[in-house]
């Protein structure tokens, strides 16, 4: 995988929990078309803050699945994605366009899936 994330034509997606930074580098080097660093289901509530720290330095090469709008972790996830310059944010349970707009307002120039 290059230093960018390109979902067009992607055939393989590899999820890796953000709480396992030792696996993120391996996932990025695996040959999967897209590596997805998971801040949502793979991370226990007490580990959310530490998981966000794992984005630094690697997330610009991956997609990041964040916690849904309305959860207590949403704003912290957005800030971490902005700081890490995440190119693709996967937003689960988006029910309204305003949820996508909020991601783009905070994170900036990113794709929202």
XYZ file of C-alpha atoms in Angstrom:
113
model
C 0.000 0.000 0.000
C 1.219 3.492 -0.754
C 1.147 6.446 1.611
C -2.429 7.213 0.627
C -5.712 5.392 0.955
C -7.619 4.757 -2.276
C -10.926 2.954 -1.899
C -11.561 2.747 -5.638
C -10.909 -0.802 -6.704
C -10.047 -1.998 -3.194
C -10.480 -5.754 -2.896
C -9.292 -6.336 0.648
C -9.907 -4.506 3.913
C -7.944 -5.324 7.043
C -9.241 -4.106 10.401
C -6.785 -3.675 13.250
C -7.702 -2.546 16.784
C -6.140 0.783 17.712
C -5.329 -0.715 21.105
C -2.767 -2.941 19.398
C -0.216 -0.498 17.964
C 2.191 -3.415 17.520
C -0.193 -4.781 14.884
C -0.822 -1.537 12.997
C 2.548 -1.521 11.243
C 2.145 -5.182 10.354
C -1.334 -4.510 8.983
C -0.046 -1.629 6.863
C 2.694 -3.876 5.469
C 0.352 -6.837 4.882
C -0.559 -6.044 1.311
C -4.218 -5.413 2.086
C -5.667 -2.723 -0.151
C -6.934 -0.738 2.833
C -5.983 -0.972 6.491
C -8.681 0.244 8.875
C -7.619 1.268 12.357
C -10.613 0.635 14.605
C -11.497 3.021 17.429
C -15.045 1.703 17.714
C -16.043 -1.894 18.478
C -12.521 -3.231 18.965
C -11.782 -0.756 21.776
C -13.201 -0.994 25.289
C -14.573 2.277 26.744
C -11.717 2.591 29.246
C -9.148 2.243 26.447
C -10.509 4.861 24.014
C -8.046 7.615 24.954
C -4.998 5.371 24.697
C -6.259 3.980 21.393
C -6.385 7.455 19.870
C -2.710 7.945 20.675
C -1.898 5.014 18.383
C -2.996 7.058 15.364
C 0.002 9.382 15.497
C 2.470 8.742 12.722
C 0.563 5.953 10.957
C -3.043 6.986 10.405
C -2.203 9.104 7.356
C -1.730 5.738 5.605
C -4.970 4.150 6.822
C -8.680 4.588 7.204
C -10.000 5.005 10.750
C -13.357 3.763 12.009
C -14.544 6.123 14.723
C -17.328 5.936 17.277
C -20.779 7.087 16.207
C -22.081 10.606 16.551
C -23.845 10.935 19.885
C -21.423 8.694 21.760
C -19.164 10.175 24.430
C -16.124 9.345 22.277
C -17.154 11.007 19.008
C -15.552 14.425 19.538
C -12.303 12.941 20.859
C -12.129 10.607 17.866
C -12.616 13.517 15.470
C -9.857 15.531 17.119
C -7.485 12.559 16.958
C -8.279 12.010 13.270
C -7.692 15.691 12.532
C -4.369 15.700 14.360
C -3.238 12.496 12.618
C -4.330 13.775 9.182
C -6.525 10.750 8.542
C -7.485 10.544 4.834
C -10.575 8.336 5.289
C -12.960 8.303 8.245
C -15.449 5.480 8.545
C -18.491 6.821 10.360
C -20.768 4.086 11.707
C -24.477 4.553 12.267
C -24.637 7.893 10.437
C -28.314 8.771 10.293
C -28.251 12.324 8.990
C -26.109 14.340 6.573
C -25.187 16.663 9.438
C -23.173 13.800 10.982
C -20.982 13.596 7.877
C -20.714 17.386 7.755
C -19.506 17.424 11.360
C -16.711 14.968 10.514
C -15.587 17.069 7.546
C -15.811 20.315 9.569
C -13.452 18.962 12.225
C -11.177 16.569 10.332
C -10.947 18.654 7.179
C -10.109 17.235 3.779
C -10.985 13.582 4.227
C -13.314 11.063 2.685
C -16.176 9.991 4.938
C -17.587 6.535 4.433
